[in-house]
PDB file of C-alpha atoms in Angstrom:
ATOM      1  CA  MET B   1       0.000   0.000   0.000  1.00 44.00           C
ATOM      2  CA  ALA B   2       1.438   3.366  -1.050  1.00 58.00           C
ATOM      3  CA  PHE B   3       1.827   6.136   1.513  1.00 71.00           C
ATOM      4  CA  LEU B   4       3.245   9.650   1.562  1.00 85.00           C
ATOM      5  CA  PRO B   5       5.677  10.368   4.391  1.00 94.00           C
ATOM      6  CA  THR B   6       5.449  13.723   6.149  1.00 96.00           C
ATOM      7  CA  PHE B   7       8.735  15.650   6.059  1.00 97.00           C
ATOM      8  CA  VAL B   8       9.506  17.255   9.449  1.00 97.00           C
ATOM      9  CA  LYS B   9      12.513  19.572   9.679  1.00 97.00           C
ATOM     10  CA  ILE B  10      14.127  19.597  13.137  1.00 98.00           C
ATOM     11  CA  SER B  11      17.230  21.732  12.609  1.00 98.00           C
ATOM     12  CA  GLU B  12      19.478  22.878   9.771  1.00 97.00           C
ATOM     13  CA  HIS B  13      20.819  19.418   8.918  1.00 98.00           C
ATOM     14  CA  ILE B  14      18.394  17.057  10.676  1.00 98.00           C
ATOM     15  CA  SER B  15      14.880  16.031   9.609  1.00 98.00           C
ATOM     16  CA  TYR B  16      12.672  13.007   9.888  1.00 98.00           C
ATOM     17  CA  LEU B  17       9.988  11.411   7.783  1.00 98.00           C
ATOM     18  CA  LYS B  18       6.840  10.624   9.711  1.00 97.00           C
ATOM     19  CA  MET B  19       5.942   7.132   8.477  1.00 96.00           C
ATOM     20  CA  PRO B  20       4.596   3.862   9.903  1.00 95.00           C
ATOM     21  CA  THR B  21       8.260   3.431  10.886  1.00 97.00           C
ATOM     22  CA  ASN B  22       9.793   6.871  11.302  1.00 98.00           C
ATOM     23  CA  ALA B  23      12.933   7.520   9.232  1.00 98.00           C
ATOM     24  CA  GLY B  24      15.604  10.060  10.131  1.00 98.00           C
ATOM     25  CA  LEU B  25      17.551  12.154   7.628  1.00 98.00           C
ATOM     26  CA  ILE B  26      20.939  13.780   8.172  1.00 98.00           C
ATOM     27  CA  ALA B  27      21.829  16.049   5.211  1.00 98.00           C
ATOM     28  CA  VAL B  28      25.293  17.611   5.244  1.00 98.00           C
ATOM     29  CA  ASP B  29      27.319  19.410   2.582  1.00 95.00           C
ATOM     30  CA  GLY B  30      29.238  17.078   0.301  1.00 93.00           C
ATOM     31  CA  GLU B  31      31.370  17.645  -2.772  1.00 89.00           C
ATOM     32  CA  ASN B  32      30.412  20.001  -5.623  1.00 88.00           C
ATOM     33  CA  GLY B  33      27.306  21.297  -3.883  1.00 89.00           C
ATOM     34  CA  THR B  34      25.865  17.829  -3.364  1.00 94.00           C
ATOM     35  CA  LYS B  35      24.104  16.917  -0.122  1.00 96.00           C
ATOM     36  CA  ASP B  36      25.416  13.793   1.577  1.00 97.00           C
ATOM     37  CA  ILE B  37      22.411  11.987   3.090  1.00 98.00           C
ATOM     38  CA  TYR B  38      22.462   9.564   6.007  1.00 98.00           C
ATOM     39  CA  ILE B  39      19.175   7.722   6.625  1.00 98.00           C
ATOM     40  CA  ILE B  40      18.091   6.346  10.006  1.00 98.00           C
ATOM     41  CA  ASP B  41      15.896   3.243   9.475  1.00 98.00           C
ATOM     42  CA  THR B  42      14.014   2.535   6.265  1.00 98.00           C
ATOM     43  CA  GLY B  43      10.643   0.888   6.990  1.00 95.00           C
ATOM     44  CA  ASN B  44       9.682  -2.656   6.084  1.00 92.00           C
ATOM     45  CA  THR B  45       9.565  -3.018   2.273  1.00 92.00           C
ATOM     46  CA  ASP B  46      10.768  -1.696  -1.080  1.00 94.00           C
ATOM     47  CA  THR B  47       7.706   0.568  -0.963  1.00 95.00           C
ATOM     48  CA  SER B  48       8.979   2.372   2.126  1.00 96.00           C
ATOM     49  CA  GLY B  49      12.465   2.600   0.627  1.00 97.00           C
ATOM     50  CA  GLU B  50      10.981   4.134  -2.516  1.00 97.00           C
ATOM     51  CA  ALA B  51       8.972   6.613  -0.428  1.00 97.00           C
ATOM     52  CA  ILE B  52      12.122   7.706   1.421  1.00 98.00           C
ATOM     53  CA  LEU B  53      14.061   8.270  -1.815  1.00 97.00           C
ATOM     54  CA  ASN B  54      11.147  10.211  -3.304  1.00 97.00           C
ATOM     55  CA  ALA B  55      10.999  12.436  -0.221  1.00 97.00           C
ATOM     56  CA  ILE B  56      14.739  13.086  -0.435  1.00 97.00           C
ATOM     57  CA  SER B  57      14.413  14.023  -4.124  1.00 97.00           C
ATOM     58  CA  GLU B  58      11.561  16.373  -3.288  1.00 96.00           C
ATOM     59  CA  HIS B  59      13.523  18.305  -0.652  1.00 96.00           C
ATOM     60  CA  TYR B  60      17.098  18.239  -2.001  1.00 95.00           C
ATOM     61  CA  ASP B  61      18.189  19.205  -5.523  1.00 91.00           C
ATOM     62  CA  SER B  62      21.454  17.310  -5.678  1.00 94.00           C
ATOM     63  CA  TRP B  63      22.168  14.481  -3.272  1.00 97.00           C
ATOM     64  CA  ARG B  64      23.694  11.086  -2.663  1.00 97.00           C
ATOM     65  CA  VAL B  65      22.927   8.607   0.094  1.00 98.00           C
ATOM     66  CA  LYS B  66      26.151   7.790   1.908  1.00 98.00           C
ATOM     67  CA  ALA B  67      24.881   5.325   4.520  1.00 98.00           C
ATOM     68  CA  ILE B  68      21.853   3.880   6.281  1.00 98.00           C
ATOM     69  CA  LEU B  69      22.099   3.809  10.079  1.00 98.00           C
ATOM     70  CA  ASN B  70      19.835   1.132  11.547  1.00 98.00           C
ATOM     71  CA  THR B  71      18.675   1.152  15.164  1.00 98.00           C
ATOM     72  CA  HIS B  72      17.968  -2.579  15.100  1.00 98.00           C
ATOM     73  CA  ALA B  73      17.238  -5.528  12.854  1.00 96.00           C
ATOM     74  CA  HIS B  74      13.465  -5.900  12.922  1.00 95.00           C
ATOM     75  CA  ALA B  75      12.123  -6.149   9.389  1.00 93.00           C
ATOM     76  CA  ASP B  76      10.067  -2.963   9.722  1.00 94.00           C
ATOM     77  CA  HIS B  77      13.267  -0.982  10.339  1.00 97.00           C
ATOM     78  CA  PHE B  78      15.583  -2.320   7.644  1.00 97.00           C
ATOM     79  CA  GLY B  79      13.175  -3.660   5.019  1.00 95.00           C
ATOM     80  CA  GLY B  80      13.763  -0.655   2.753  1.00 96.00           C
ATOM     81  CA  ASN B  81      17.554  -1.082   2.878  1.00 97.00           C
ATOM     82  CA  PRO B  82      17.987  -3.383  -0.145  1.00 96.00           C
ATOM     83  CA  LEU B  83      16.182  -1.082  -2.575  1.00 97.00           C
ATOM     84  CA  ILE B  84      18.008   2.021  -1.329  1.00 98.00           C
ATOM     85  CA  MET B  85      21.331   0.175  -1.509  1.00 98.00           C
ATOM     86  CA  ARG B  86      20.638  -0.940  -5.087  1.00 97.00           C
ATOM     87  CA  ARG B  87      19.595   2.536  -6.182  1.00 97.00           C
ATOM     88  CA  THR B  88      22.361   4.518  -4.455  1.00 98.00           C
ATOM     89  CA  GLY B  89      25.253   2.177  -3.665  1.00 97.00           C
ATOM     90  CA  CYS B  90      25.189   3.304  -0.036  1.00 98.00           C
ATOM     91  CA  GLU B  91      26.569   1.425   2.955  1.00 98.00           C
ATOM     92  CA  VAL B  92      24.676   0.110   5.998  1.00 98.00           C
ATOM     93  CA  TRP B  93      25.890   0.773   9.551  1.00 98.00           C
ATOM     94  CA  THR B  94      24.527  -0.781  12.732  1.00 98.00           C
ATOM     95  CA  SER B  95      25.647  -2.606  15.869  1.00 98.00           C
ATOM     96  CA  ARG B  96      27.483  -5.899  15.582  1.00 97.00           C
ATOM     97  CA  GLY B  97      24.690  -7.889  17.242  1.00 96.00           C
ATOM     98  CA  GLU B  98      21.960  -6.503  15.002  1.00 97.00           C
ATOM     99  CA  SER B  99      24.114  -6.986  11.895  1.00 97.00           C
ATOM    100  CA  ALA B 100      23.982 -10.770  12.286  1.00 95.00           C
ATOM    101  CA  LEU B 101      20.181 -10.714  12.128  1.00 95.00           C
ATOM    102  CA  MET B 102      20.133  -8.344   9.162  1.00 96.00           C
ATOM    103  CA  GLU B 103      22.491 -10.557   7.216  1.00 95.00           C
ATOM    104  CA  TYR B 104      20.619 -13.746   8.224  1.00 93.00           C
ATOM    105  CA  PRO B 105      16.997 -12.617   8.752  1.00 90.00           C
ATOM    106  CA  SER B 106      15.708 -16.199   8.913  1.00 90.00           C
ATOM    107  CA  LEU B 107      17.117 -16.168  12.461  1.00 91.00           C
ATOM    108  CA  GLN B 108      14.480 -13.628  13.427  1.00 88.00           C
ATOM    109  CA  THR B 109      11.431 -15.786  12.814  1.00 89.00           C
ATOM    110  CA  GLN B 110      13.272 -18.778  14.265  1.00 91.00           C
ATOM    111  CA  LEU B 111      13.958 -16.712  17.379  1.00 89.00           C
ATOM    112  CA  ILE B 112      10.302 -15.737  17.745  1.00 89.00           C
ATOM    113  CA  TRP B 113       8.974 -19.218  16.995  1.00 90.00           C
ATOM    114  CA  GLY B 114      11.677 -21.236  18.786  1.00 89.00           C
ATOM    115  CA  GLY B 115      12.367 -23.427  15.761  1.00 92.00           C
ATOM    116  CA  THR B 116      11.554 -23.497  12.071  1.00 92.00           C
ATOM    117  CA  PRO B 117       8.530 -21.170  11.855  1.00 90.00           C
ATOM    118  CA  ILE B 118       5.177 -21.929  10.316  1.00 89.00           C
ATOM    119  CA  LEU B 119       4.524 -20.481   6.867  1.00 87.00           C
ATOM    120  CA  GLU B 120       2.070 -17.873   8.109  1.00 86.00           C
ATOM    121  CA  ILE B 121       4.724 -15.888   9.959  1.00 86.00           C
ATOM    122  CA  ARG B 122       7.364 -16.053   7.217  1.00 83.00           C
ATOM    123  CA  SER B 123       6.080 -12.725   5.930  1.00 78.00           C
ATOM    124  CA  LYS B 124       7.692  -9.360   5.163  1.00 74.00           C
ATOM    125  CA  PHE B 125       6.238  -8.125   8.444  1.00 76.00           C
ATOM    126  CA  LEU B 126       8.639 -10.386  10.350  1.00 82.00           C
ATOM    127  CA  TYR B 127      11.124 -11.591   7.739  1.00 84.00           C
ATOM    128  CA  GLY B 128      13.336  -9.013   6.020  1.00 85.00           C
ATOM    129  CA  THR B 129      15.493  -9.361   2.924  1.00 90.00           C
ATOM    130  CA  PRO B 130      19.142 -10.150   3.746  1.00 93.00           C
ATOM    131  CA  CYS B 131      21.232  -7.006   3.983  1.00 93.00           C
ATOM    132  CA  LYS B 132      25.040  -6.663   4.072  1.00 96.00           C
ATOM    133  CA  VAL B 133      26.370  -4.470   6.895  1.00 98.00           C
ATOM    134  CA  SER B 134      29.550  -2.503   6.135  1.00 97.00           C
ATOM    135  CA  ARG B 135      30.321  -0.922   9.504  1.00 98.00           C
ATOM    136  CA  PHE B 136      29.717  -1.870  13.133  1.00 98.00           C
ATOM    137  CA  LEU B 137      28.748   0.928  15.528  1.00 98.00           C
ATOM    138  CA  GLY B 138      29.588   0.668  19.232  1.00 97.00           C
ATOM    139  CA  ASP B 139      28.259   2.302  22.378  1.00 97.00           C
ATOM    140  CA  GLY B 140      29.821   5.714  23.007  1.00 97.00           C
ATOM    141  CA  GLU B 141      31.266   6.011  19.507  1.00 98.00           C
ATOM    142  CA  ILE B 142      30.859   9.481  17.975  1.00 98.00           C
ATOM    143  CA  LEU B 143      30.552   9.964  14.229  1.00 98.00           C
ATOM    144  CA  ASP B 144      31.527  13.350  12.809  1.00 98.00           C
ATOM    145  CA  LEU B 145      29.458  13.883   9.664  1.00 97.00           C
ATOM    146  CA  ASN B 146      30.922  17.158   8.409  1.00 96.00           C
ATOM    147  CA  GLY B 147      30.316  18.911  11.712  1.00 96.00           C
ATOM    148  CA  VAL B 148      27.165  17.047  12.722  1.00 98.00           C
ATOM    149  CA  LYS B 149      27.988  14.756  15.653  1.00 98.00           C
ATOM    150  CA  VAL B 150      26.200  11.404  16.035  1.00 98.00           C
ATOM    151  CA  GLU B 151      26.712   9.617  19.340  1.00 98.00           C
ATOM    152  CA  ILE B 152      25.907   5.901  19.427  1.00 98.00           C
ATOM    153  CA  ILE B 153      23.855   4.979  22.504  1.00 98.00           C
ATOM    154  CA  SER B 154      23.422   1.306  23.412  1.00 98.00           C
ATOM    155  CA  LEU B 155      19.759   0.622  24.281  1.00 98.00           C
ATOM    156  CA  PRO B 156      19.461  -3.111  25.040  1.00 98.00           C
ATOM    157  CA  GLY B 157      16.184  -4.820  25.790  1.00 97.00           C
ATOM    158  CA  HIS B 158      13.914  -4.462  22.791  1.00 97.00           C
ATOM    159  CA  TYR B 159      16.079  -6.737  20.663  1.00 96.00           C
ATOM    160  CA  VAL B 160      19.515  -8.353  20.545  1.00 96.00           C
ATOM    161  CA  ASP B 161      21.798  -5.288  20.407  1.00 97.00           C
ATOM    162  CA  PRO B 162      19.743  -2.163  19.564  1.00 98.00           C
ATOM    163  CA  ILE B 163      21.232   1.310  19.449  1.00 98.00           C
ATOM    164  CA  GLY B 164      19.972   4.882  19.407  1.00 98.00           C
ATOM    165  CA  PHE B 165      21.441   7.955  17.723  1.00 98.00           C
ATOM    166  CA  LEU B 166      21.901  11.170  19.707  1.00 98.00           C
ATOM    167  CA  ILE B 167      22.584  13.801  17.056  1.00 98.00           C
ATOM    168  CA  THR B 168      24.001  17.236  17.791  1.00 98.00           C
ATOM    169  CA  ASP B 169      23.577  19.640  14.884  1.00 98.00           C
ATOM    170  CA  THR B 170      26.025  22.454  14.187  1.00 97.00           C
ATOM    171  CA  ASP B 171      23.754  24.921  16.036  1.00 97.00           C
ATOM    172  CA  GLY B 172      23.663  22.698  19.151  1.00 98.00           C
ATOM    173  CA  THR B 173      20.166  21.270  18.586  1.00 98.00           C
ATOM    174  CA  LYS B 174      20.015  17.701  19.888  1.00 98.00           C
ATOM    175  CA  SER B 175      17.784  15.055  18.301  1.00 98.00           C
ATOM    176  CA  PHE B 176      17.547  11.569  19.803  1.00 98.00           C
ATOM    177  CA  PHE B 177      16.393   8.731  17.539  1.00 98.00           C
ATOM    178  CA  VAL B 178      15.579   5.970  20.036  1.00 98.00           C
ATOM    179  CA  GLY B 179      14.279   3.197  17.765  1.00 98.00           C
ATOM    180  CA  ASP B 180      11.745   0.898  19.422  1.00 97.00           C
ATOM    181  CA  THR B 181      13.060   1.336  22.951  1.00 97.00           C
ATOM    182  CA  LEU B 182      10.235   3.859  23.210  1.00 97.00           C
ATOM    183  CA  SER B 183       6.923   4.067  21.371  1.00 96.00           C
ATOM    184  CA  GLY B 184       5.060   7.298  20.804  1.00 94.00           C
ATOM    185  CA  ARG B 185       2.153   8.088  23.085  1.00 92.00           C
ATOM    186  CA  ASN B 186      -0.392   7.506  20.307  1.00 91.00           C
ATOM    187  CA  VAL B 187       1.071   4.077  19.464  1.00 92.00           C
ATOM    188  CA  ILE B 188       1.528   2.677  22.963  1.00 91.00           C
ATOM    189  CA  LYS B 189      -2.067   3.487  23.867  1.00 84.00           C
ATOM    190  CA  THR B 190      -3.156   1.313  20.937  1.00 86.00           C
ATOM    191  CA  TYR B 191      -0.573  -1.460  21.361  1.00 85.00           C
ATOM    192  CA  TRP B 192      -0.184  -1.647  25.127  1.00 86.00           C
ATOM    193  CA  ILE B 193       1.892  -4.834  25.196  1.00 92.00           C
ATOM    194  CA  GLN B 194       5.050  -3.869  23.325  1.00 91.00           C
ATOM    195  CA  TYR B 195       7.436  -6.493  21.950  1.00 94.00           C
ATOM    196  CA  LEU B 196      10.641  -6.874  23.947  1.00 96.00           C
ATOM    197  CA  LEU B 197      13.379  -9.468  24.232  1.00 96.00           C
ATOM    198  CA  ASP B 198      14.620  -8.659  27.744  1.00 97.00           C
ATOM    199  CA  GLU B 199      12.236  -6.961  30.153  1.00 97.00           C
ATOM    200  CA  ARG B 200      14.806  -5.934  32.746  1.00 97.00           C
ATOM    201  CA  LYS B 201      17.133  -4.393  30.165  1.00 98.00           C
ATOM    202  CA  SER B 202      14.189  -2.640  28.510  1.00 98.00           C
ATOM    203  CA  LYS B 203      13.364  -0.887  31.779  1.00 98.00           C
ATOM    204  CA  GLU B 204      17.011   0.055  32.240  1.00 98.00           C
ATOM    205  CA  SER B 205      17.172   1.529  28.731  1.00 98.00           C
ATOM    206  CA  ILE B 206      13.983   3.549  29.266  1.00 98.00           C
ATOM    207  CA  THR B 207      15.512   4.938  32.463  1.00 98.00           C
ATOM    208  CA  LYS B 208      18.725   5.668  30.568  1.00 98.00           C
ATOM    209  CA  ILE B 209      16.844   7.671  27.921  1.00 98.00           C
ATOM    210  CA  SER B 210      15.018   9.634  30.629  1.00 97.00           C
ATOM    211  CA  LYS B 211      18.386  10.988  31.802  1.00 97.00           C
ATOM    212  CA  ILE B 212      19.674  12.049  28.376  1.00 98.00           C
ATOM    213  CA  LYS B 213      18.953  15.643  27.420  1.00 97.00           C
ATOM    214  CA  ALA B 214      17.721  16.370  23.904  1.00 98.00           C
ATOM    215  CA  ASP B 215      15.472  18.886  22.186  1.00 98.00           C
ATOM    216  CA  ILE B 216      13.378  16.200  20.521  1.00 98.00           C
ATOM    217  CA  TYR B 217      12.959  12.435  20.942  1.00 98.00           C
ATOM    218  CA  ILE B 218      11.912  10.464  17.860  1.00 98.00           C
ATOM    219  CA  PRO B 219      10.606   6.927  18.518  1.00 97.00           C
ATOM    220  CA  GLY B 220      10.551   4.220  15.895  1.00 97.00           C
ATOM    221  CA  HIS B 221       6.759   4.390  15.794  1.00 97.00           C
ATOM    222  CA  GLY B 222       4.416   7.213  16.668  1.00 96.00           C
ATOM    223  CA  ASP B 223       4.697  10.879  17.498  1.00 95.00           C
ATOM    224  CA  ALA B 224       7.924  12.589  18.466  1.00 96.00           C
ATOM    225  CA  ALA B 225       8.142  14.393  21.815  1.00 96.00           C
ATOM    226  CA  ASN B 226       9.983  17.519  22.966  1.00 96.00           C
ATOM    227  CA  ALA B 227       9.831  16.494  26.638  1.00 94.00           C
ATOM    228  CA  VAL B 228      11.111  13.055  27.573  1.00 94.00           C
ATOM    229  CA  GLU B 229       9.401  12.617  30.951  1.00 93.00           C
ATOM    230  CA  GLY B 230       5.901  11.878  29.669  1.00 92.00           C
ATOM    231  CA  ILE B 231       6.892   9.412  26.960  1.00 95.00           C
ATOM    232  CA  THR B 232       9.336   7.461  29.136  1.00 96.00           C
ATOM    233  CA  GLU B 233       6.829   7.327  31.985  1.00 96.00           C
ATOM    234  CA  LEU B 234       4.079   5.978  29.741  1.00 95.00           C
ATOM    235  CA  ASN B 235       6.358   3.306  28.266  1.00 96.00           C
ATOM    236  CA  MET B 236       7.468   2.274  31.758  1.00 96.00           C
ATOM    237  CA  ILE B 237       3.880   2.129  33.014  1.00 96.00           C
ATOM    238  CA  ALA B 238       2.974  -0.193  30.130  1.00 95.00           C
ATOM    239  CA  ILE B 239       5.741  -2.607  31.175  1.00 96.00           C
ATOM    240  CA  LEU B 240       4.871  -2.458  34.870  1.00 96.00           C
ATOM    241  CA  GLU B 241       1.164  -2.982  34.219  1.00 95.00           C
ATOM    242  CA  THR B 242       1.984  -6.027  32.108  1.00 96.00           C
ATOM    243  CA  GLU B 243       4.112  -7.297  35.011  1.00 96.00           C
ATOM    244  CA  ASN B 244       1.171  -6.777  37.370  1.00 96.00           C
ATOM    245  CA  MET B 245      -1.166  -8.604  35.006  1.00 96.00           C
ATOM    246  CA  ILE B 246       1.199 -11.584  34.816  1.00 97.00           C
ATOM    247  CA  LEU B 247       1.658 -11.691  38.592  1.00 97.00           C
ATOM    248  CA  ASP B 248      -2.091 -11.499  39.101  1.00 97.00           C
ATOM    249  CA  GLU B 249      -2.694 -14.378  36.701  1.00 97.00           C
ATOM    250  CA  LEU B 250       0.045 -16.466  38.305  1.00 97.00           C
ATOM    251  CA  LYS B 251      -1.576 -16.460  41.717  1.00 97.00           C
ATOM    252  CA  THR B 252      -2.648 -19.876  40.450  1.00 97.00           C
ATOM    253  CA  PRO B 253      -0.241 -22.075  38.436  1.00 97.00           C
ATOM    254  CA  LYS B 254      -0.487 -21.734  34.658  1.00 97.00           C
ATOM    255  CA  THR B 255       1.312 -23.018  31.615  1.00 97.00           C
ATOM    256  CA  MET B 256       2.648 -20.515  29.128  1.00 96.00           C
ATOM    257  CA  GLU B 257      -0.257 -21.280  26.777  1.00 96.00           C
ATOM    258  CA  GLU B 258      -2.797 -20.689  29.525  1.00 97.00           C
ATOM    259  CA  LEU B 259      -1.151 -17.439  30.510  1.00 97.00           C
ATOM    260  CA  LEU B 260      -1.067 -16.215  26.898  1.00 96.00           C
ATOM    261  CA  LYS B 261      -4.766 -16.965  26.508  1.00 96.00           C
ATOM    262  CA  ARG B 262      -5.660 -15.065  29.675  1.00 96.00           C
ATOM    263  CA  VAL B 263      -3.475 -12.048  28.782  1.00 95.00           C
ATOM    264  CA  ALA B 264      -5.095 -11.873  25.338  1.00 94.00           C
ATOM    265  CA  GLU B 265      -8.572 -12.059  26.861  1.00 94.00           C
ATOM    266  CA  ARG B 266      -7.792  -9.354  29.408  1.00 94.00           C
ATOM    267  CA  ASN B 267      -6.623  -7.099  26.580  1.00 91.00           C
ATOM    268  CA  ASN B 268      -9.600  -7.942  24.328  1.00 91.00           C
ATOM    269  CA  LEU B 269      -7.309  -9.408  21.677  1.00 90.00           C
ATOM    270  CA  ASP B 270      -8.374 -11.829  18.979  1.00 92.00           C
ATOM    271  CA  MET B 271      -4.852 -12.851  18.012  1.00 91.00           C
ATOM    272  CA  LYS B 272      -3.647 -13.708  14.533  1.00 90.00           C
ATOM    273  CA  ALA B 273      -0.592 -15.912  14.074  1.00 89.00           C
ATOM    274  CA  SER B 274       1.889 -13.004  14.084  1.00 88.00           C
ATOM    275  CA  GLN B 275       0.420 -11.548  17.295  1.00 90.00           C
ATOM    276  CA  TYR B 276       0.381 -14.988  18.889  1.00 92.00           C
ATOM    277  CA  CYS B 277       4.105 -15.364  18.176  1.00 92.00           C
ATOM    278  CA  LEU B 278       5.153 -11.823  19.118  1.00 92.00           C
ATOM    279  CA  ILE B 279       3.102 -11.568  22.304  1.00 94.00           C
ATOM    280  CA  GLY B 280       3.998 -15.131  23.253  1.00 95.00           C
ATOM    281  CA  SER B 281       7.713 -14.394  22.788  1.00 95.00           C
ATOM    282  CA  THR B 282       7.318 -11.184  24.813  1.00 96.00           C
ATOM    283  CA  LEU B 283       5.562 -12.978  27.680  1.00 97.00           C
ATOM    284  CA  ARG B 284       8.367 -15.541  27.819  1.00 97.00           C
ATOM    285  CA  SER B 285      10.804 -12.658  28.213  1.00 97.00           C
ATOM    286  CA  TYR B 286       8.716 -11.275  31.086  1.00 97.00           C
ATOM    287  CA  LEU B 287       8.617 -14.699  32.719  1.00 98.00           C
ATOM    288  CA  SER B 288      12.399 -15.041  32.509  1.00 97.00           C
ATOM    289  CA  SER B 289      12.959 -11.618  34.089  1.00 97.00           C
ATOM    290  CA  LEU B 290      10.387 -12.183  36.830  1.00 97.00           C
ATOM    291  CA  GLU B 291      11.802 -15.637  37.591  1.00 97.00           C
ATOM    292  CA  GLU B 292      15.342 -14.236  37.717  1.00 96.00           C
ATOM    293  CA  ALA B 293      14.123 -11.599  40.199  1.00 96.00           C
ATOM    294  CA  GLY B 294      12.583 -14.313  42.384  1.00 96.00           C
ATOM    295  CA  ARG B 295       9.037 -13.028  41.950  1.00 97.00           C
ATOM    296  CA  ILE B 296       7.735 -16.151  40.207  1.00 97.00           C
ATOM    297  CA  PHE B 297       8.940 -19.727  40.061  1.00 97.00           C
ATOM    298  CA  VAL B 298       8.582 -22.583  37.628  1.00 97.00           C
ATOM    299  CA  THR B 299       7.959 -26.282  38.175  1.00 97.00           C
ATOM    300  CA  LEU B 300       7.523 -29.297  35.936  1.00 96.00           C
ATOM    301  CA  SER B 301       4.465 -31.397  36.717  1.00 94.00           C
ATOM    302  CA  GLY B 302       2.925 -34.070  34.524  1.00 95.00           C
ATOM    303  CA  ASN B 303       5.230 -33.014  31.680  1.00 96.00           C
ATOM    304  CA  ARG B 304       3.895 -29.466  31.874  1.00 96.00           C
ATOM    305  CA  MET B 305       5.923 -26.375  32.761  1.00 97.00           C
ATOM    306  CA  LEU B 306       3.901 -24.438  35.327  1.00 98.00           C
ATOM    307  CA  TRP B 307       4.549 -20.833  36.330  1.00 98.00           C
ATOM    308  CA  GLN B 308       3.390 -19.410  39.640  1.00 97.00           C
ATOM    309  CA  LYS B 309       3.807 -16.242  41.681  1.00 97.00           C
ATOM    310  CA  THR B 310       6.229 -16.572  44.590  1.00 96.00           C
ATOM    311  CA  PRO B 311       4.342 -16.289  47.890  1.00 91.00           C
ATOM    312  CA  ASP B 312       4.441 -12.730  49.247  1.00 79.00           C
ATOM    313  CA  ALA B 313       6.249 -11.431  46.128  1.00 67.00           C
ATOM    314  CA  ALA B 314       6.005  -7.652  46.085  1.00 66.00           C
ATOM    315  CA  ASP B 315       4.008  -6.040  43.307  1.00 60.00           C
ATOM    316  CA  PRO B 316       6.005  -3.790  40.927  1.00 53.00           C
ATOM    317  CA  GLN B 317       6.226  -0.101  41.673  1.00 52.00           C
ATOM    318  CA  ALA B 318       6.349   2.641  39.062  1.00 45.00           C
TER     319      ALA B 318
END
């Protein structure tokens, strides 16, 4: 389905395209009057890649894409890479951990499913086209893009090795592209249970973002925010409420399947296969974190793995 991204200028050299997956643009002076473009995330398909290139052509007379900077390796963040790479010859830069999944995207659906996945979830929504990564970006590294500084911020939790980009323009304006560590207020209210791979690390990364000063925070999905407190608080509340829901359900022993069914019912969800896999994977991550913290325990009985709240376990606090 075709869509028209909304071009939002942040500062002299920094903009973003408001899309189903937001894309960042860094445009700095190159050779012979050409703008060197660096793209942050590219959506999930060739269609999104095409939309990004069209938007660049609309706003810049002479340009070349130098590199794509990916926050993480979910298909809806790097799916436009192959088309943009073919059209422009640009490189792709991301963290080492995410690069493995971008180069071997079949690992992603295997990770979610826990084995060879069923056909229904081998879709472009979850399964991206393989993409060669040229440069690994590490936490604390600072890129100097002709005077525009890009600091790499490690934000573990949502996926294997996600990163954010804290960009300081030449006039001092700071823009923080945080990927899916945060969701915009409008998105999280619709999709309350957000996918994550490690619940404890996700909370730590949200807290980390709350302490980083920027003029604007751009999430992977949803509306940007000029003040960080509200958006980080809402994302944290969503995690803590999901914890509370799990602990409430595990007052009596339940298998993972039983817990998933009850969580879906409590959220009025009629799950499709992709939701079943994503929410199921997310709940397993919650269970691992809660078990590690000693707040739930697991037993094997009658060849069933049963989860239960630890007696007198404290409820989470915001």
